Coordinates of C-alpha atoms in Angstrom, one line a residue:
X1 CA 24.7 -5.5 5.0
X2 CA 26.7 -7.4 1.9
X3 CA 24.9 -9.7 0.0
X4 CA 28.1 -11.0 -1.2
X5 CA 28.2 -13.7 0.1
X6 CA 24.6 -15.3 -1.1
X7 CA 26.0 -14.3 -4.6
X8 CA 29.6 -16.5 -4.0
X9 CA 27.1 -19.2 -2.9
X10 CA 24.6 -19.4 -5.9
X11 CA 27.5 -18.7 -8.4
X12 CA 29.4 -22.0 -6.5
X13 CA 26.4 -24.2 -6.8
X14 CA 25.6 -23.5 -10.8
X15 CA 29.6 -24.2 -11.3
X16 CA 29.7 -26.9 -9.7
X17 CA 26.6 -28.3 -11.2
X18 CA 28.0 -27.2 -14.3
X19 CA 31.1 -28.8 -13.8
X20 CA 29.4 -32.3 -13.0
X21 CA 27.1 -32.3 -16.4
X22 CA 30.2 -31.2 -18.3
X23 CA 32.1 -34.3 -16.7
X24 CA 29.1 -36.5 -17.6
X25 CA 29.1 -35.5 -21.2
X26 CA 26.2 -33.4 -21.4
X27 CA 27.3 -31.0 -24.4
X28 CA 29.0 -27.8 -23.2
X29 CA 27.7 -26.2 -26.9
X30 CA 24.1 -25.4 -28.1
X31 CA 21.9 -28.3 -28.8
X32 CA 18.6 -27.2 -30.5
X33 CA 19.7 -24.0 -29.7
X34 CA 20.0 -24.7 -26.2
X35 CA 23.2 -24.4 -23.7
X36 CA 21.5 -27.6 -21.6
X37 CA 24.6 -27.7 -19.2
X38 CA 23.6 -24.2 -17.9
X39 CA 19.7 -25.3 -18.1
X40 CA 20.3 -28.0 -16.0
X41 CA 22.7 -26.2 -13.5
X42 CA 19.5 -23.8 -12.9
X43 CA 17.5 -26.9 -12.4
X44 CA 19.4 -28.6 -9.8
X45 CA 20.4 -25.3 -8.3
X46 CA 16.2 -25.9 -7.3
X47 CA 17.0 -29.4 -6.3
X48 CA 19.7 -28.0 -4.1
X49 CA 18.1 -25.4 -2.2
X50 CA 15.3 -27.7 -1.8
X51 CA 17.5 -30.8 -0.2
X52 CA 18.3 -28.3 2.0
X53 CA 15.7 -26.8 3.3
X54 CA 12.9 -30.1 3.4
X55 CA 13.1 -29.8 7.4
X56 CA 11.7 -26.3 6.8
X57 CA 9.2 -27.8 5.1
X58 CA 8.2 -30.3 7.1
X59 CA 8.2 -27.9 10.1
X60 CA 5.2 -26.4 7.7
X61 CA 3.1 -29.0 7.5
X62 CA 3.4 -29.9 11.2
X63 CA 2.7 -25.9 11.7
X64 CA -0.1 -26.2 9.3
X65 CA -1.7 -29.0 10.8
X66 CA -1.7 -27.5 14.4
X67 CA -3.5 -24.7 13.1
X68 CA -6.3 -26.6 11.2
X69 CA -6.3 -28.4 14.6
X70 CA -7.1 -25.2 16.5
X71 CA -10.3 -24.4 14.0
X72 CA -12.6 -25.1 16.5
X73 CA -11.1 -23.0 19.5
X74 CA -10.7 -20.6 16.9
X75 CA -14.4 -20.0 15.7
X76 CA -15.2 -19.8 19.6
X77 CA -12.9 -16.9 20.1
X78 CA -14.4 -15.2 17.2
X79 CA -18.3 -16.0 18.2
X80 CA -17.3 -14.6 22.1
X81 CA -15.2 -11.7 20.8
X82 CA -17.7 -10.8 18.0
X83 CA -17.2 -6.8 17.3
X84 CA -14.1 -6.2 19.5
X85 CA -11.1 -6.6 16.9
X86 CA -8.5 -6.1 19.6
X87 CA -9.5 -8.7 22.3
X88 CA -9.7 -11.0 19.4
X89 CA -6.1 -10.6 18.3
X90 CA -5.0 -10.8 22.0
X91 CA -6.5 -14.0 22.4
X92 CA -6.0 -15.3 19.4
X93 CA -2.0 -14.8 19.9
X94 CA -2.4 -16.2 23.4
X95 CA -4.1 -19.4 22.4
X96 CA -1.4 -20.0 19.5
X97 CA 1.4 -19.6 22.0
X98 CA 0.3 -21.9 24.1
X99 CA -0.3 -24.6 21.4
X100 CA 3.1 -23.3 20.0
X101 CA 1.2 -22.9 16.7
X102 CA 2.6 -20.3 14.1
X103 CA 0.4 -18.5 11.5
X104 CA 3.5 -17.3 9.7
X105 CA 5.4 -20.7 9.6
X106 CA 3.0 -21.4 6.4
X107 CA 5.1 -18.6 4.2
X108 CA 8.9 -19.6 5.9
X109 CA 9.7 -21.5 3.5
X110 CA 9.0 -19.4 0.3
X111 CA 10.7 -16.3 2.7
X112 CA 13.7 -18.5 2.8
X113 CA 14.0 -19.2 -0.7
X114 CA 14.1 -15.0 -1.4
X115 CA 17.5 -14.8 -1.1
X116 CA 18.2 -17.4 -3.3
X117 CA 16.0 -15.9 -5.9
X118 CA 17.7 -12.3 -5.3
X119 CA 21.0 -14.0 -5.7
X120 CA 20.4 -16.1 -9.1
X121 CA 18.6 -12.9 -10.3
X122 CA 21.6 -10.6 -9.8
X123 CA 24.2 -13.0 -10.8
X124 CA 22.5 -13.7 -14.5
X125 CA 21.9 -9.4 -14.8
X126 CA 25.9 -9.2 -14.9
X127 CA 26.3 -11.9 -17.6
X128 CA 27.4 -10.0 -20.6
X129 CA 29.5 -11.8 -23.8
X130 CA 30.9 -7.9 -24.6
X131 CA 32.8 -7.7 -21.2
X132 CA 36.2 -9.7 -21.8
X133 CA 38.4 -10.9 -19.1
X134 CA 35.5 -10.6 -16.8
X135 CA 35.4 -12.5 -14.0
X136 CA 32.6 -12.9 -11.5
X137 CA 32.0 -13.8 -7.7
X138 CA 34.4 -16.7 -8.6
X139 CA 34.0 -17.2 -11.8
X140 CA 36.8 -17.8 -14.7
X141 CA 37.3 -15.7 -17.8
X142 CA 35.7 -19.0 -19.2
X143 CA 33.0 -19.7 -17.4
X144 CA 31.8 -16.2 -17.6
X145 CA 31.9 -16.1 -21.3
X146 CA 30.3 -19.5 -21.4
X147 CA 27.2 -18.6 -19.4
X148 CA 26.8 -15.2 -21.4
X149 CA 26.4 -16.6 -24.5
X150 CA 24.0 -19.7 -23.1
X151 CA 20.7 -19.9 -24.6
X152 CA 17.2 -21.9 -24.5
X153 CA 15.9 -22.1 -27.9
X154 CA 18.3 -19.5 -29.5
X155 CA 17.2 -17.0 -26.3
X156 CA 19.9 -15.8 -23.7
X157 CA 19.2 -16.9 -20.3
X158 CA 20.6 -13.3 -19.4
X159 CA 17.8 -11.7 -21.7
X160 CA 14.7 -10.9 -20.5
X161 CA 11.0 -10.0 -21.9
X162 CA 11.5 -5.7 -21.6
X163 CA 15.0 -6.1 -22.3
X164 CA 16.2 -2.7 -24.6
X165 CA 17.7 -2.7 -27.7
X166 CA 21.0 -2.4 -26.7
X167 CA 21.1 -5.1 -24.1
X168 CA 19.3 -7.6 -26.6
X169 CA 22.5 -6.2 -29.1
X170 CA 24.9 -6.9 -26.5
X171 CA 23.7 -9.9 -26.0
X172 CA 23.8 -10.8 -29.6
X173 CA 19.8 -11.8 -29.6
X174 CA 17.1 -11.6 -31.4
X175 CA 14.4 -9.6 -29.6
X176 CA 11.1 -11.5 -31.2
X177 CA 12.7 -14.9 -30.0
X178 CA 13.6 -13.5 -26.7
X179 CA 10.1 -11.8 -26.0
X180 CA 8.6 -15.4 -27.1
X181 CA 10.3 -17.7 -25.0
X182 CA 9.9 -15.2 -22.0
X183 CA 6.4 -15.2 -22.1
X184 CA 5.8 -18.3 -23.0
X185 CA 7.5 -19.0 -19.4
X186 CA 6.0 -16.1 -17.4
X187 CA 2.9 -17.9 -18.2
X188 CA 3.9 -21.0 -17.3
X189 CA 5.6 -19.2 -14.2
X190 CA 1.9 -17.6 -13.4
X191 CA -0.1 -21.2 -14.0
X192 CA 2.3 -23.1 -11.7
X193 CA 2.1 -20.8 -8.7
X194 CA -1.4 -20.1 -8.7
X195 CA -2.2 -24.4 -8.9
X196 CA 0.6 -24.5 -5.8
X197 CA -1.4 -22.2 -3.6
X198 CA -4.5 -23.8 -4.7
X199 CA -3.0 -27.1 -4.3
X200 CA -2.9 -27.2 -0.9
X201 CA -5.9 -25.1 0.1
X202 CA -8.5 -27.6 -1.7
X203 CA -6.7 -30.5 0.7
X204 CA -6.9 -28.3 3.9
X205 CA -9.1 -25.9 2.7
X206 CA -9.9 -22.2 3.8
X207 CA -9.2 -21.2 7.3
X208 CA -11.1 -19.6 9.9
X209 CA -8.6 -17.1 11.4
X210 CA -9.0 -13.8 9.1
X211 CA -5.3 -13.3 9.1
X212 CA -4.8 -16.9 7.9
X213 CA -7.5 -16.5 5.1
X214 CA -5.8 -13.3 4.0
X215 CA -2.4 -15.4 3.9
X216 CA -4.2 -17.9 1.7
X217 CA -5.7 -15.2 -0.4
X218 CA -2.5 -13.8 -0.9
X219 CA -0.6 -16.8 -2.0
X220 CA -3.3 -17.8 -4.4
X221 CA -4.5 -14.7 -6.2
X222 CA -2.0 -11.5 -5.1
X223 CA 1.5 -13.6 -6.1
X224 CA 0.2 -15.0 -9.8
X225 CA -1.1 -11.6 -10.2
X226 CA 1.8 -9.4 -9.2
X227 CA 4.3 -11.9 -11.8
X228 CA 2.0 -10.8 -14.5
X229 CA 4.3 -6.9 -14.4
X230 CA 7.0 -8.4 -12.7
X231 CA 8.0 -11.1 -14.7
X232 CA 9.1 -8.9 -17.5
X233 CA 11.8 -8.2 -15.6
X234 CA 12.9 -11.7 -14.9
X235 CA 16.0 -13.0 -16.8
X236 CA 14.7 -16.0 -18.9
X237 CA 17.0 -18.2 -16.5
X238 CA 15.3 -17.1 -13.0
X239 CA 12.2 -17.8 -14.8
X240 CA 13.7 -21.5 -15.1
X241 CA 14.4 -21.5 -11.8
X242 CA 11.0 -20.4 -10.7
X243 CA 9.5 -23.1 -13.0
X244 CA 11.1 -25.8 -11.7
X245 CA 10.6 -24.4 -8.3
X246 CA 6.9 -24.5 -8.7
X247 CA 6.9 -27.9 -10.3
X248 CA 9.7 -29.3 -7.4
X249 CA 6.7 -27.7 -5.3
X250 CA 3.8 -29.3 -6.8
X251 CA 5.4 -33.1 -6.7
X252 CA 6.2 -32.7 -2.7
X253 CA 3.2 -31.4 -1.8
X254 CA 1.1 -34.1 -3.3
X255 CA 3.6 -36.6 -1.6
X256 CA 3.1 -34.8 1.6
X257 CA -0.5 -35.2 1.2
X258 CA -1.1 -38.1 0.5
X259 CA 1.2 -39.3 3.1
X260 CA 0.3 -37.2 5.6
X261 CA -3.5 -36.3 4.9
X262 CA -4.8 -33.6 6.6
X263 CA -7.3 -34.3 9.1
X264 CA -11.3 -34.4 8.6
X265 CA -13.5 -31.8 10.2
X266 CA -16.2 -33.2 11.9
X267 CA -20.0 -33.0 10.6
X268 CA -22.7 -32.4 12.7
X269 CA -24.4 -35.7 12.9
X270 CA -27.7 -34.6 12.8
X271 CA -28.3 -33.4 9.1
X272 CA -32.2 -32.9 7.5
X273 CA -33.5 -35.7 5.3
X274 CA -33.4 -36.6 1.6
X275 CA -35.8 -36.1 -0.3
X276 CA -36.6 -36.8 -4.1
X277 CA -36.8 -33.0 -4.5
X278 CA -33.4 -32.6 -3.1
X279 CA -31.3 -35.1 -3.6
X280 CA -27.9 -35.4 -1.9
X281 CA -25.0 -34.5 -3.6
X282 CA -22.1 -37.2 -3.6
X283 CA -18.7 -35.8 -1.8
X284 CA -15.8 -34.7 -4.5
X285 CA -12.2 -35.9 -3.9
X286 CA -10.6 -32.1 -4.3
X287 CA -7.8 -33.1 -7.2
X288 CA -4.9 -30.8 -8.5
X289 CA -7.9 -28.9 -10.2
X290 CA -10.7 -29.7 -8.4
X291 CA -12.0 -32.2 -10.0
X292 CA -12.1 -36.3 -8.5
X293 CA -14.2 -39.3 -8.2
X294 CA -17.7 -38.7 -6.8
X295 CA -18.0 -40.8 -3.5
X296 CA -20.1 -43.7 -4.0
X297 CA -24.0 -42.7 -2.5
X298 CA -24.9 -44.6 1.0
X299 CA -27.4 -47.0 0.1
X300 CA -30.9 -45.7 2.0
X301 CA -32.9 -49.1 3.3
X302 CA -36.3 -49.3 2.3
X303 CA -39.2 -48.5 4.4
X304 CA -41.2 -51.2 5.3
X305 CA -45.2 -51.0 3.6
X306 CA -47.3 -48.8 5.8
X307 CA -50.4 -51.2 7.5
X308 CA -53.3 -49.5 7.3
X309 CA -55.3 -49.4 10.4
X310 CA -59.7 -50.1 10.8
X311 CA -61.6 -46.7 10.4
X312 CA -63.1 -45.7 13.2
X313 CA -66.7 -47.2 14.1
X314 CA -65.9 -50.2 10.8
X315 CA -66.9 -53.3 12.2
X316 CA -64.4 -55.4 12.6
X317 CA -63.8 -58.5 9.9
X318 CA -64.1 -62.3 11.1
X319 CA -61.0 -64.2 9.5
X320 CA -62.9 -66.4 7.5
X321 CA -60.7 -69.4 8.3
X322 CA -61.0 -69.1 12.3
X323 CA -65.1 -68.5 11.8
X324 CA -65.7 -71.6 9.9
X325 CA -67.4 -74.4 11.9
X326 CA -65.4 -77.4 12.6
X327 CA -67.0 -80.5 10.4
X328 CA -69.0 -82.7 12.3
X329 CA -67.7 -86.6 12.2
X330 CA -70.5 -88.9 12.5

């Protein structure tokens, strides 16, 4: 199957984004060594895609929140099915068809976007100032040669951290600058998808189905992990677009959340008494990092002073008021 025509796409959207912050006056030339026409034609090729698919997102959250709702069913299954893998599965798969809940709707989102990725990644590998009279998937002679020689900081956004000798020559870079910047946003890349993942798990936190927590595990260690290799392969601007992806990311789902907030699990009511050995802890408000306000304590009444009762065999005691003899009046 062609890809072509994900490639004509992407390659439409950065000219045309391009085109519009040309027309606004945003200089077409290096600016503190940076093309930021073609910087911000990545950025809002993000904004794009992400306009577009926001109903996919919010199909997520409404997926997500139907499985957090199903938590409680869930543990049962495990608890009655406890040892046989199989009849767990089965009825686990029955019970989220008929809530018309989806495990995998979580991941559609990031799924879709993999095209788009494979497109932008493929498009910027074919950029190349030494090719003249090149055109490509719509492109003009000039707006070829205009995004080959584009830069962030003196660094090619067609260069790459493992790039070779003779593509950093053909590229006209130098390769200490390019190995810095791409690096410097690999990092970057790594820290803002790991806090995504662990954005939303500290608002909904862990699930109870094993394939769910195995999802979530996946998204918040495997993913950083695996761009550690990976992202040395990365031309410097699909590592812009993954930034901005991951910070586009960030800002919704905190909106989401806040506007939407998941729902609370209920305690058991019954819970053992404080004491002064163990004191309890104030709840956390899970933040971006895990850190919030401590939830002010509930204020514990004060037990009223213990009477203590007569021994047995004391005698009892007279109130000396009631035992005094009345005053004669003579």
């Amino acid at each position: 199957m062609s890809l072509d025509w994900i490639y004509y796409a992407i390659s439409w959207i950065l000219l045309t984004w391009h085109s519009a912050w040309d027309a606004i006056g945003v200089p077409v030339g290096a600016v503190l060594g940076t093309n930021f026409a073609w910087i911000l034609a990545i950025v809002f090729l993000v904004v794009t895609v992400r306009v577009i698919l926001f109903p996919v997102f919010v199909k997520q959250i409404k997926s997500q929140r139907a499985m957090q709702a199903l938590q409680p069913k869930v543990k049962e299954l495990q608890e009655k099915h406890k040892g046989d893998r199989e009849t767990l599965q089965k009825e686990m798969m029955e019970l989220y068809k008929k809530e018309k809940a989806n495990p995998l709707m979580g991941c559609l989102p990031m799924f879709l976007q993999i095209p788009v990725f494979l497109g932008l990644f493929h498009v910027l590998r074919r950029l190349d100032p030494d090719k003249q009279n090149q055109t490509l998937y719509g492109w003009t002679v000039d707006q070829f040669q205009s995004a080959s020689q584009a830069k962030l900081f003196t660094a090619p956004i067609a260069g790459k951290f493992g790039s070779t000798a003779d593509e950093l020559a053909s590229l006209g870079a130098n390769g200490s600058t390019v190995k810095i910047i791409a690096g410097v946003l690999v990092l970057v890349m790594i820290a803002t998808t790991y806090l995504t993942s662990r954005q939303m798990i500290l608002k909904t936190g862990w699930a109870e189905d094993p394939q769910q927590r195995m999802i979530q595990r996946l998204m918040l260690y495997g993913i950083p992990a695996s761009l550690l290799i990976s992202g040395a392969i990365f031309p410097i601007g699909v590592i812009i677009y993954w930034v901005t992806n991951n910070l586009f990311t960030l800002g919704q789902q905190q909106w989401v959340l806040r506007k939407f907030p998941p729902p609370v699990t209920a305690t058991k009511k019954t819970a053992a008494p404080a004491t002064s050995r163990n004191p309890v802890q104030p709840a956390k408000s899970g933040g971006l990092f895990g850190r919030g306000k401590a939830a002010p304590p509930v204020p514990v009444k004060a037990a009223p002073p213990k009477v203590a009762g007569p021994k047995p065999g004391a005698k009892p005691v007279n109130n000396p008021k009631k035992s005094r003899p009345a005053k004669r009046q003579g």
